[in-house]
């Protein structure tokens, strides 16, 4: 794993550090290092490591929370079941990945686009718009889901009405209506449109990524732009050659967090269609399936097994992304 | 000749600015439309909300929803609880994240790579995996129904560490070398150089941490059963899952508006810091 984290800063070229062979100054530095990470390390051990081990033990048991005395040891049966008989688990994993392929790029690009817009010079009312753009992220998810249900309603929703209005003023015979019973059913059609609808709902959470990208944009040294302006570089070239490389650490962060959010995608589908997976199981994301098995069907042991699989898949994805970061993430602090 | 060129260039810049401004306005309008609808809904009467098609403005303006939201649950108490819970979590997360991110970026110690890998890996641990064991642990310690129980598992944040580390990594390496040559301690380098230069990122994380804590639902729900210890989100969802009367959307929206307000105030304050980040970053070049 250490190899894969190649992005990590390498200050000492002398190879691995060993406490015994370190100089006094190095020892002092190392001591500070341990002190500084100790609050996190304690929390991590207590509330992550121990629960994970407990969870691994749970995955070999069959039990319910309501009758904790009737615990039965089943060995690897949960794991075998998951790999052989539980098709829903793999379907839901597939759905989650498909949704991610649609929603992650849209989310990342939207965040970047909004941040660039908010970072442009000479515009009026930037602080006001910054607040407006971030507002949706502040609204409790459960309330925003209700808002979106209204907004995306097939007949009465404002979005379909607006599309109709736009199509209506187009020249020519466009016999196509977005609203009405044959219109765009954003949240209930068993087609990829469903995932676009869900992506729209999720776009409201893009505020964090936007704000972070904005902070990164403001950290790009202005003299880099001035130099390139002197060289006659256009807007696109400046974006591609200066801005994007300089903020790539933050784009990378947003990508990782996006992947984390994807594998833990629960509250929005849960609020939209509860545990039903409607329409036709297309909204049965992985955690919906897990939640149903663990809490609705009370298969706690099997739920722990599913959670472990999710963790393994997520971890492998993170490692893969970290490996790719070698090729496109640029850290100004290193390699000079 | 040169004069004509400047006017030409000047006009070009103005036109792109106008285009950008219009874009800003359009997107602002698109984003605020659903919010405006939600706020208007909170002022609508019950019949008005269920009417089909719904009207944009309330047919009659009413504060009934706000009364319902405030009186149905001990809303004030919930607000105070949420403020204490979120405040504690934010302060600890920000301080601990700065410390750990600093160590992972600027300090060398044996096992650093492995620890950093573990930290990243912990991001991928689904909440569902640690949820029940944590519940058992906190209950065993007798911390159910206490502020400690509400906050303890969330005082350190791998998200914050990773995020701030990404920002610290983009600070020029020369800064650290210069500080070392000047004989500045790591502590002084952290507080007098790294933190001021990362003001924007740190305040952004402060907002995220607050929002994350403020919108927690499942954990406060299971770790508290005493009404005096519950948090605001549970108050809100009371309206959604009220089996007898069905969902009271008006009260839900009113509750959402009340819940939104503290976050909005905090954001408006933190925004100044975000802007300060711009002024500071001039140093970086």
Coordinates of C-alpha atoms in Angstrom, one line a residue:
Chain A
X1 CA 0.0 0.0 0.0
X2 CA 2.8 2.4 0.9
X3 CA 4.0 2.2 -2.7
X4 CA 0.6 3.2 -4.0
X5 CA 0.6 6.3 -2.0
X6 CA 3.3 7.7 -4.2
X7 CA 1.8 11.1 -3.9
X8 CA 3.0 11.3 -0.4
X9 CA 5.7 13.8 0.1
X10 CA 9.2 12.4 0.3
X11 CA 11.4 14.7 2.2
X12 CA 14.2 12.4 3.3
X13 CA 16.0 10.7 0.5
X14 CA 17.9 8.4 2.9
X15 CA 15.2 5.7 2.8
X16 CA 13.1 4.4 5.6
X17 CA 13.3 6.1 9.0
X18 CA 14.0 4.0 12.0
X19 CA 13.6 5.4 15.5
X20 CA 16.9 3.9 16.7
X21 CA 19.2 5.4 14.1
X22 CA 17.6 8.8 14.0
X23 CA 19.4 11.9 15.1
X24 CA 18.3 14.0 18.1
X25 CA 16.5 16.5 15.9
X26 CA 14.8 13.8 13.8
X27 CA 13.6 12.2 17.0
X28 CA 12.2 15.5 18.2
X29 CA 10.4 16.0 14.9
X30 CA 9.0 12.4 15.0
X31 CA 7.8 13.0 18.6
X32 CA 5.9 16.1 17.4
X33 CA 4.5 14.1 14.5
X34 CA 3.1 11.5 16.9
X35 CA 1.7 14.1 19.3
X36 CA 0.0 15.9 16.4
X37 CA -1.7 12.9 15.0
X38 CA -2.6 11.3 18.4
X39 CA -6.1 12.8 18.8
X40 CA -7.1 11.3 15.4
X41 CA -5.2 8.1 16.2
X42 CA -7.1 7.6 19.5
X43 CA -10.5 8.3 17.9
X44 CA -9.6 6.1 14.9
X45 CA -8.7 3.1 17.1
X46 CA -11.7 3.4 19.4
X47 CA -14.4 4.2 16.9
X48 CA -13.2 2.6 13.7
X49 CA -10.6 -0.2 14.3
X50 CA -12.5 -1.8 17.2
X51 CA -15.9 -1.6 15.6
X52 CA -14.5 -3.0 12.4
X53 CA -13.1 -6.0 14.2
X54 CA -16.4 -6.4 15.9
X55 CA -18.2 -6.2 12.6
X56 CA -16.0 -8.9 11.1
X57 CA -17.0 -11.1 14.1
X58 CA -20.6 -10.2 13.4
X59 CA -20.3 -11.4 9.9
X60 CA -19.8 -14.9 11.1
X61 CA -23.0 -14.8 13.2
X62 CA -26.7 -14.9 12.6
X63 CA -28.5 -12.7 15.0
X64 CA -31.1 -9.9 15.4
X65 CA -31.0 -6.9 17.6
X66 CA -34.4 -7.7 19.0
X67 CA -33.3 -11.1 20.4
X68 CA -29.7 -10.7 21.2
X69 CA -29.6 -13.9 23.2
X70 CA -30.2 -16.1 20.2
X71 CA -26.9 -15.7 18.6
X72 CA -25.9 -18.5 16.2
X73 CA -22.4 -19.0 14.9
X74 CA -22.5 -19.7 11.1
X75 CA -18.9 -19.5 10.2
X76 CA -18.4 -18.2 6.6
X77 CA -22.0 -19.0 5.6
X78 CA -22.9 -15.2 5.2
X79 CA -19.9 -14.7 3.0
X80 CA -20.7 -17.8 0.9
X81 CA -24.3 -16.6 0.6
X82 CA -23.3 -13.2 -0.5
X83 CA -21.1 -14.5 -3.3
X84 CA -23.4 -17.3 -4.5
X85 CA -27.0 -16.6 -3.9
X86 CA -27.6 -12.9 -3.2
X87 CA -28.1 -11.5 -6.8
X88 CA -29.5 -8.3 -5.4
X89 CA -26.2 -7.4 -3.7
X90 CA -24.4 -7.5 -7.1
X91 CA -27.3 -5.8 -8.9
X92 CA -27.3 -3.0 -6.3
X93 CA -23.5 -2.7 -6.6
X94 CA -23.9 -2.4 -10.4
X95 CA -26.6 0.2 -10.1
X96 CA -24.4 2.2 -7.7
X97 CA -21.5 2.1 -10.1
X98 CA -23.7 3.1 -13.1
X99 CA -25.1 6.0 -11.1
X100 CA -21.5 7.0 -10.2
X101 CA -20.4 7.0 -13.8
X102 CA -23.2 9.5 -14.6
X103 CA -23.2 11.6 -11.4
X104 CA -19.5 11.9 -10.4
X105 CA -18.3 13.7 -13.6
X106 CA -21.4 15.9 -13.7
X107 CA -20.9 16.8 -10.0
X108 CA -17.1 17.5 -10.4
X109 CA -17.5 19.6 -13.5
X110 CA -20.4 21.6 -12.0
X111 CA -18.4 22.3 -8.9
X112 CA -15.4 23.5 -11.0
X113 CA -17.7 25.5 -13.3
X114 CA -19.5 27.3 -10.5
X115 CA -16.2 28.0 -8.6
X116 CA -14.6 29.5 -11.7
X117 CA -17.7 31.7 -12.2
X118 CA -17.5 32.9 -8.6
X119 CA -13.8 33.5 -8.9
X120 CA -14.0 35.7 -12.0
X121 CA -13.1 39.3 -11.7
X122 CA -15.2 42.4 -12.5
X123 CA -18.5 40.8 -11.6
X124 CA -21.1 42.4 -9.4
X125 CA -22.6 40.8 -6.3
X126 CA -20.1 37.9 -5.9
X127 CA -20.6 37.5 -2.1
X128 CA -24.4 37.4 -2.7
X129 CA -24.2 34.7 -5.4
X130 CA -21.6 32.7 -3.4
X131 CA -24.2 32.5 -0.6
X132 CA -27.0 31.6 -3.1
X133 CA -24.9 28.9 -4.7
X134 CA -24.1 27.4 -1.4
X135 CA -27.7 27.6 0.0
X136 CA -29.0 24.3 -1.3
X137 CA -26.2 22.5 0.5
X138 CA -27.4 24.0 3.8
X139 CA -31.0 22.7 3.4
X140 CA -31.7 19.5 5.3
X141 CA -31.7 16.6 2.7
X142 CA -35.2 15.5 3.7
X143 CA -36.6 18.9 2.9
X144 CA -34.7 19.3 -0.3
X145 CA -36.0 15.9 -1.5
X146 CA -39.5 17.2 -1.1
X147 CA -38.6 20.4 -3.0
X148 CA -37.2 18.3 -5.9
X149 CA -40.2 16.0 -6.0
X150 CA -42.3 19.0 -6.7
X151 CA -39.8 20.5 -9.1
X152 CA -39.3 17.3 -11.1
X153 CA -42.9 16.2 -11.1
X154 CA -43.8 14.8 -14.5
X155 CA -47.0 16.9 -14.9
X156 CA -46.9 19.9 -12.7
X157 CA -43.1 20.2 -12.1
X158 CA -41.5 23.5 -12.9
X159 CA -38.7 21.9 -14.8
X160 CA -40.9 20.1 -17.3
X161 CA -43.0 23.3 -17.6
X162 CA -39.9 25.3 -18.3
X163 CA -38.7 22.8 -20.9
X164 CA -42.1 23.0 -22.6
X165 CA -41.8 26.8 -22.6
X166 CA -38.4 26.7 -24.2
X167 CA -39.4 24.1 -26.7
X168 CA -42.5 26.1 -27.4
X169 CA -40.6 29.2 -28.5
X170 CA -38.4 27.2 -30.8
X171 CA -39.2 27.6 -34.5
X172 CA -40.7 24.8 -36.5
X173 CA -43.0 21.9 -35.6
X174 CA -41.5 20.2 -32.6
X175 CA -44.3 17.9 -31.5
X176 CA -42.7 17.0 -28.2
X177 CA -43.9 17.7 -24.8
X178 CA -41.8 17.3 -21.6
X179 CA -44.8 17.7 -19.3
X180 CA -47.8 15.5 -19.1
X181 CA -48.2 11.8 -18.9
X182 CA -45.7 11.1 -21.8
X183 CA -43.2 13.6 -20.6
X184 CA -39.9 13.3 -18.8
X185 CA -40.4 11.3 -15.7
X186 CA -37.3 12.2 -13.9
X187 CA -37.7 10.2 -10.7
X188 CA -39.9 7.3 -11.8
X189 CA -38.8 6.0 -15.1
X190 CA -36.9 2.7 -15.2
X191 CA -34.4 4.2 -17.7
X192 CA -31.0 6.0 -17.2
X193 CA -33.1 9.2 -17.0
X194 CA -33.8 8.1 -13.4
X195 CA -30.1 8.5 -12.7
X196 CA -30.0 11.9 -14.3
X197 CA -32.9 12.9 -12.1
X198 CA -31.1 11.5 -9.0
X199 CA -28.0 13.4 -10.1
X200 CA -30.0 16.6 -10.3
X201 CA -31.2 16.0 -6.7
X202 CA -27.6 15.3 -5.7
X203 CA -26.3 18.4 -7.4
X204 CA -27.7 20.3 -4.5
X205 CA -24.9 18.9 -2.4
X206 CA -22.3 20.2 -4.8
X207 CA -21.7 23.3 -2.6
X208 CA -18.9 21.8 -0.5
X209 CA -16.9 20.8 -3.6
X210 CA -17.6 24.2 -5.1
X211 CA -16.5 26.1 -2.0
X212 CA -13.3 24.0 -1.8
X213 CA -12.5 24.5 -5.4
X214 CA -13.1 28.2 -5.0
X215 CA -10.6 28.3 -2.0
X216 CA -8.1 26.5 -4.2
X217 CA -8.6 28.9 -7.1
X218 CA -7.9 31.8 -4.9
X219 CA -4.6 30.1 -3.8
X220 CA -3.2 30.1 -7.3
X221 CA -0.4 32.7 -7.4
X222 CA -1.5 35.6 -9.5
X223 CA 1.9 36.2 -11.0
X224 CA 1.5 32.9 -12.9
X225 CA -1.5 34.3 -14.8
X226 CA 0.3 37.6 -15.4
X227 CA 3.3 35.8 -16.9
X228 CA 1.1 33.7 -19.2
X229 CA -0.9 36.8 -20.2
X230 CA 2.4 38.4 -21.3
X231 CA 3.0 35.3 -23.3
X232 CA -0.4 35.8 -25.0
X233 CA -2.1 32.6 -23.7
X234 CA -5.9 32.6 -24.0
X235 CA -8.5 31.8 -21.4
X236 CA -8.6 28.1 -22.3
X237 CA -4.9 27.6 -22.3
X238 CA -4.6 29.4 -19.0
X239 CA -7.3 27.1 -17.5
X240 CA -5.7 24.0 -18.9
X241 CA -2.0 24.8 -18.3
X242 CA -2.1 26.8 -15.1
X243 CA -5.4 26.7 -13.2
X244 CA -6.2 23.0 -13.5
X245 CA -2.7 21.7 -12.6
X246 CA -2.5 24.2 -9.7
X247 CA -5.8 23.1 -8.2
X248 CA -5.5 19.4 -9.1
X249 CA -4.9 18.4 -5.4
X250 CA -8.4 19.7 -4.6
X251 CA -10.0 18.2 -7.7
X252 CA -8.4 14.9 -6.6
X253 CA -9.8 15.4 -3.1
X254 CA -13.3 16.1 -4.5
X255 CA -13.0 13.0 -6.6
X256 CA -12.1 10.8 -3.6
X257 CA -14.9 12.3 -1.5
X258 CA -17.3 11.9 -4.4
X259 CA -16.4 8.2 -4.6
X260 CA -16.9 7.9 -0.8
X261 CA -20.3 9.6 -1.1
X262 CA -21.2 7.3 -4.0
X263 CA -20.5 4.1 -2.0
X264 CA -22.4 5.6 1.0
X265 CA -25.3 6.9 -1.1
X266 CA -28.3 6.3 1.1
X267 CA -30.3 9.3 2.3
X268 CA -31.5 10.6 -1.0
X269 CA -32.8 7.2 -2.5
X270 CA -34.2 6.4 1.0
X271 CA -36.1 9.6 1.1
X272 CA -37.3 9.3 -2.5
X273 CA -38.4 5.7 -2.6
X274 CA -37.8 4.3 0.9
X275 CA -36.6 0.7 0.7
X276 CA -38.8 -0.3 -2.3
X277 CA -36.2 0.3 -5.0
X278 CA -38.9 1.8 -7.2
X279 CA -39.1 1.9 -10.1
X280 CA -38.4 -1.8 -10.8
X281 CA -35.5 -2.0 -8.4
X282 CA -33.6 0.7 -10.3
X283 CA -33.1 2.8 -7.2
X284 CA -32.0 -0.1 -5.0
X285 CA -28.5 1.2 -4.3
X286 CA -26.1 -0.9 -2.4
X287 CA -26.7 0.7 1.0
X288 CA -30.5 0.5 0.5
X289 CA -30.0 -3.3 0.0
X290 CA -27.7 -3.4 3.1
X291 CA -30.1 -1.4 5.2
X292 CA -33.0 -3.6 4.2
X293 CA -31.2 -6.8 5.0
X294 CA -29.8 -5.6 8.3
X295 CA -32.6 -3.5 9.7
X296 CA -35.8 -4.4 7.9
X297 CA -35.1 -8.2 7.7
X298 CA -33.1 -8.2 10.9
X299 CA -30.2 -10.1 9.4
X300 CA -27.6 -8.2 11.4
X301 CA -24.8 -10.7 10.7
X302 CA -25.4 -10.6 7.0
X303 CA -25.6 -6.8 7.0
X304 CA -22.1 -6.8 8.6
X305 CA -20.9 -9.0 5.7
X306 CA -22.4 -6.7 3.1
X307 CA -20.8 -3.7 4.8
X308 CA -17.4 -5.4 4.8
X309 CA -17.7 -6.1 1.0
X310 CA -18.6 -2.4 0.5
X311 CA -15.6 -1.4 2.5
X312 CA -13.3 -3.7 0.4
X313 CA -14.7 -2.4 -2.9
X314 CA -14.4 1.2 -1.7
X315 CA -10.9 0.8 -0.5
X316 CA -9.8 -0.8 -3.8
X317 CA -11.4 2.1 -5.7
X318 CA -9.5 4.6 -3.5
X319 CA -6.2 2.9 -4.0
X320 CA -6.9 2.8 -7.8
X321 CA -7.6 6.5 -7.8
X322 CA -4.5 7.2 -5.7
X323 CA -2.5 5.3 -8.2
X324 CA -3.9 7.4 -11.1
X325 CA -3.1 10.6 -9.1
X326 CA 0.6 10.0 -9.9
X327 CA -0.1 11.0 -13.5
X328 CA -2.4 14.0 -13.1
X329 CA -2.1 15.5 -9.6
X330 CA 0.5 18.2 -9.2
X331 CA 1.8 19.2 -5.7
X332 CA 3.7 22.5 -5.9
X333 CA 5.2 21.7 -2.5
X334 CA 7.3 18.8 -3.8
X335 CA 9.8 18.0 -6.5
X336 CA 11.6 21.3 -6.8
Chain B
X1 CA -3.1 52.6 -33.8
X2 CA -2.4 51.7 -30.2
X3 CA -5.5 53.6 -29.1
X4 CA -7.8 51.7 -31.4
X5 CA -6.3 48.5 -30.1
X6 CA -7.0 49.3 -26.5
X7 CA -10.6 50.3 -27.1
X8 CA -11.1 47.1 -29.0
X9 CA -9.6 45.0 -26.2
X10 CA -11.5 47.0 -23.6
X11 CA -14.8 46.3 -25.3
X12 CA -14.0 42.6 -25.6
X13 CA -13.4 42.3 -21.9
X14 CA -16.6 44.2 -21.1
X15 CA -18.6 41.9 -23.3
X16 CA -17.3 38.7 -21.7
X17 CA -18.0 40.3 -18.3
X18 CA -21.6 41.0 -19.3
X19 CA -22.0 37.5 -20.5
X20 CA -20.5 36.1 -17.3
X21 CA -22.8 38.3 -15.2
X22 CA -25.8 37.1 -17.1
X23 CA -24.7 33.5 -16.6
X24 CA -24.3 34.2 -12.9
X25 CA -27.8 35.7 -12.6
X26 CA -29.4 32.8 -14.6
X27 CA -27.8 30.1 -12.5
X28 CA -28.5 32.1 -9.3
X29 CA -32.2 32.2 -10.3
X30 CA -32.3 28.5 -11.2
X31 CA -30.8 27.6 -7.9
X32 CA -32.9 29.9 -5.8
X33 CA -36.2 29.0 -7.5
X34 CA -36.7 25.7 -5.6
X35 CA -35.6 27.4 -2.4
X36 CA -38.0 30.2 -2.9
X37 CA -40.7 27.6 -3.6
X38 CA -39.8 25.9 -0.3
X39 CA -39.9 29.1 1.7
X40 CA -43.2 30.1 0.1
X41 CA -44.6 26.6 0.9
X42 CA -43.8 27.2 4.6
X43 CA -46.2 30.2 4.5
X44 CA -49.0 28.2 2.8
X45 CA -52.1 26.8 4.4
X46 CA -52.8 23.1 4.4
X47 CA -55.4 23.2 1.6
X48 CA -53.1 25.4 -0.4
X49 CA -50.2 22.9 -0.3
X50 CA -52.3 19.9 -1.4
X51 CA -54.1 21.9 -4.2
X52 CA -53.4 20.6 -7.7
X53 CA -51.8 22.3 -9.5
X54 CA -50.1 24.2 -6.8
X55 CA -49.9 27.9 -7.0
X56 CA -46.5 29.7 -6.8
X57 CA -47.5 32.2 -4.2
X58 CA -49.6 31.3 -1.1
X59 CA -53.2 32.1 -1.7
X60 CA -53.3 33.3 1.9
X61 CA -50.2 33.9 3.9
X62 CA -50.2 32.1 7.3
X63 CA -47.7 31.6 10.1
X64 CA -49.5 28.5 11.2
X65 CA -46.8 26.2 10.0
X66 CA -44.2 27.9 12.1
X67 CA -46.4 27.7 15.1
X68 CA -46.9 24.0 14.5
X69 CA -43.2 23.3 14.0
X70 CA -42.2 25.2 17.1
X71 CA -44.9 23.8 19.4
X72 CA -45.1 20.2 18.2
X73 CA -41.7 19.4 19.7
X74 CA -39.5 21.1 22.2
X75 CA -37.9 22.9 19.3
X76 CA -36.0 25.5 21.4
X77 CA -34.4 22.8 23.5
X78 CA -33.5 20.8 20.4
X79 CA -31.8 23.9 18.9
X80 CA -29.7 24.4 22.1
X81 CA -28.7 20.7 22.1
X82 CA -27.7 20.9 18.4
X83 CA -25.7 24.1 19.0
X84 CA -23.7 22.4 21.8
X85 CA -23.2 19.2 19.9
X86 CA -22.3 20.8 16.6
X87 CA -20.1 23.5 18.3
X88 CA -18.1 20.9 20.1
X89 CA -17.6 18.7 17.0
X90 CA -16.6 21.7 14.8
X91 CA -14.0 23.1 17.3
X92 CA -12.4 19.7 17.9
X93 CA -12.4 18.6 14.3
X94 CA -10.9 21.8 13.1
X95 CA -8.0 21.8 15.7
X96 CA -7.3 18.1 15.4
X97 CA -7.4 18.2 11.6
X98 CA -5.0 21.1 11.4
X99 CA -2.6 19.2 13.7
X100 CA -2.7 15.9 12.0
X101 CA -2.6 17.4 8.5
X102 CA 0.4 19.4 9.5
X103 CA 2.1 16.3 10.8
X104 CA 1.3 14.3 7.6
X105 CA 2.6 17.2 5.4
X106 CA 5.6 18.7 7.1
X107 CA 6.9 16.2 9.7
X108 CA 8.8 13.0 9.3
X109 CA 8.2 10.1 11.6
X110 CA 8.4 6.3 11.3
X111 CA 5.2 4.7 10.1
X112 CA 3.9 7.9 8.5
X113 CA 3.0 6.3 5.2
X114 CA 1.2 3.4 6.8
X115 CA -0.7 5.7 9.1
X116 CA -1.6 8.0 6.3
X117 CA -2.9 5.0 4.3
X118 CA -5.0 3.9 7.2
X119 CA -6.4 7.4 7.5
X120 CA -7.4 7.4 3.9
X121 CA -8.8 3.9 4.1
X122 CA -10.9 5.0 7.1
X123 CA -12.8 7.3 4.7
X124 CA -14.1 4.3 2.9
X125 CA -15.5 2.7 6.0
X126 CA -19.3 2.8 5.7
X127 CA -21.1 4.3 8.6
X128 CA -23.3 1.2 8.8
X129 CA -20.2 -0.9 9.6
X130 CA -19.2 1.0 12.8
X131 CA -22.6 2.1 13.8
X132 CA -23.8 -0.7 15.9
X133 CA -20.5 -1.5 17.7
X134 CA -20.1 2.2 18.5
X135 CA -23.6 2.3 19.9
X136 CA -22.8 -0.7 22.1
X137 CA -19.4 0.9 23.2
X138 CA -20.9 4.3 24.1
X139 CA -23.8 2.7 25.9
X140 CA -21.4 0.5 27.9
X141 CA -19.5 3.6 29.0
X142 CA -22.8 5.0 30.3
X143 CA -22.7 7.9 27.9
X144 CA -26.1 7.4 26.2
X145 CA -28.2 10.6 26.6
X146 CA -25.1 12.8 27.2
X147 CA -23.4 15.4 25.1
X148 CA -20.2 13.3 25.3
X149 CA -22.1 10.4 23.8
X150 CA -23.4 12.6 21.0
X151 CA -20.0 14.0 20.1
X152 CA -17.2 11.6 21.1
X153 CA -17.1 9.4 18.0
X154 CA -16.9 12.4 15.7
X155 CA -14.2 14.6 17.4
X156 CA -11.5 13.7 14.9
X157 CA -12.2 13.7 11.1
X158 CA -10.3 11.9 8.5
X159 CA -12.1 14.1 5.9
X160 CA -10.7 17.2 7.5
X161 CA -7.2 15.8 7.8
X162 CA -7.1 14.7 4.1
X163 CA -8.6 18.0 2.9
X164 CA -6.3 20.3 4.8
X165 CA -3.3 18.1 3.9
X166 CA -4.2 18.6 0.2
X167 CA -4.0 22.4 0.8
X168 CA -0.9 22.3 2.9
X169 CA 0.8 20.2 0.2
X170 CA 0.3 23.1 -2.2
X171 CA 2.2 25.5 0.0
X172 CA 5.7 26.1 -1.3
X173 CA 8.3 23.9 0.3
X174 CA 10.7 26.9 0.7
X175 CA 8.4 28.2 3.4
X176 CA 9.2 25.3 5.7
X177 CA 12.9 25.3 4.8
X178 CA 13.1 29.1 5.5
X179 CA 11.3 28.6 8.9
X180 CA 13.8 25.9 9.8
X181 CA 16.8 28.0 8.9
X182 CA 15.3 30.8 11.0
X183 CA 15.1 28.3 13.9
X184 CA 11.3 28.6 14.2
X185 CA 9.8 25.7 16.1
X186 CA 7.3 23.5 14.3
X187 CA 4.6 25.0 16.5
X188 CA 5.4 28.5 15.5
X189 CA 5.7 27.5 11.8
X190 CA 2.2 26.0 12.1
X191 CA 0.5 28.9 13.8
X192 CA 2.3 31.8 12.2
X193 CA 2.8 30.6 8.6
X194 CA 0.7 27.6 7.7
X195 CA -2.6 28.5 9.4
X196 CA -2.8 32.1 8.2
X197 CA -1.9 31.0 4.7
X198 CA -4.7 28.4 4.7
X199 CA -7.4 30.6 6.2
X200 CA -9.8 30.0 3.3
X201 CA -9.4 26.2 3.4
X202 CA -9.7 26.1 7.2
X203 CA -12.9 28.2 7.3
X204 CA -14.3 26.1 4.4
X205 CA -13.7 23.0 6.4
X206 CA -15.3 24.7 9.5
X207 CA -18.4 25.2 7.5
X208 CA -18.4 21.6 6.2
X209 CA -17.8 20.2 9.7
X210 CA -20.7 22.3 11.1
X211 CA -23.0 21.2 8.4
X212 CA -22.1 17.6 8.8
X213 CA -22.6 17.7 12.6
X214 CA -25.8 19.9 12.3
X215 CA -27.4 17.5 9.9
X216 CA -26.6 14.3 11.7
X217 CA -29.7 12.2 12.2
X218 CA -29.2 8.5 12.8
X219 CA -26.6 8.7 15.6
X220 CA -28.5 11.3 17.7
X221 CA -31.6 9.2 17.2
X222 CA -30.3 6.0 18.7
X223 CA -27.9 7.4 21.3
X224 CA -30.5 9.7 22.9
X225 CA -34.0 8.6 23.9
X226 CA -34.5 11.4 26.4
X227 CA -36.4 14.3 24.8
X228 CA -34.2 16.8 26.6
X229 CA -31.1 15.5 24.8
X230 CA -32.4 15.2 21.3
X231 CA -31.3 17.4 18.4
X232 CA -33.0 19.6 15.8
X233 CA -33.0 17.2 12.9
X234 CA -35.0 14.7 14.8
X235 CA -37.5 17.5 15.5
X236 CA -37.8 18.1 11.8
X237 CA -38.3 14.5 10.8
X238 CA -41.0 14.2 13.4
X239 CA -43.3 15.9 10.8
X240 CA -42.2 13.5 8.0
X241 CA -42.9 10.3 9.8
X242 CA -46.0 11.2 11.8
X243 CA -48.1 8.1 11.0
X244 CA -51.4 9.5 12.3
X245 CA -51.7 12.7 10.3
X246 CA -49.4 11.9 7.4
X247 CA -46.6 14.2 6.4
X248 CA -47.2 17.8 7.3
X249 CA -45.3 19.4 4.5
X250 CA -45.9 23.0 5.6
X251 CA -44.6 22.4 9.1
X252 CA -41.7 20.4 7.6
X253 CA -40.7 23.4 5.4
X254 CA -41.1 25.8 8.3
X255 CA -38.9 23.6 10.4
X256 CA -36.4 23.4 7.6
X257 CA -36.3 27.2 7.3
X258 CA -35.7 27.4 11.1
X259 CA -32.9 24.8 10.9
X260 CA -31.4 26.6 7.9
X261 CA -31.0 29.9 9.6
X262 CA -28.1 29.2 12.0
X263 CA -26.1 27.6 9.1
X264 CA -26.8 30.6 6.9
X265 CA -25.6 33.0 9.6
X266 CA -22.5 31.0 10.2
X267 CA -21.8 30.9 6.5
X268 CA -22.2 34.6 6.2
X269 CA -19.6 35.1 9.0
X270 CA -17.2 32.5 7.6
X271 CA -17.5 34.0 4.2
X272 CA -15.4 37.0 5.3
X273 CA -12.7 34.6 6.2
X274 CA -13.0 33.0 2.7
X275 CA -12.5 36.5 1.2
X276 CA -9.5 37.1 3.5
X277 CA -8.0 34.0 2.1
X278 CA -7.8 35.7 -1.2
X279 CA -5.9 38.7 0.2
X280 CA -3.5 36.3 2.0
X281 CA -2.8 34.1 -1.0
X282 CA -1.1 37.0 -2.7
X283 CA 1.9 36.1 -0.4
X284 CA 2.2 32.7 -2.0
X285 CA 3.6 33.7 -5.3

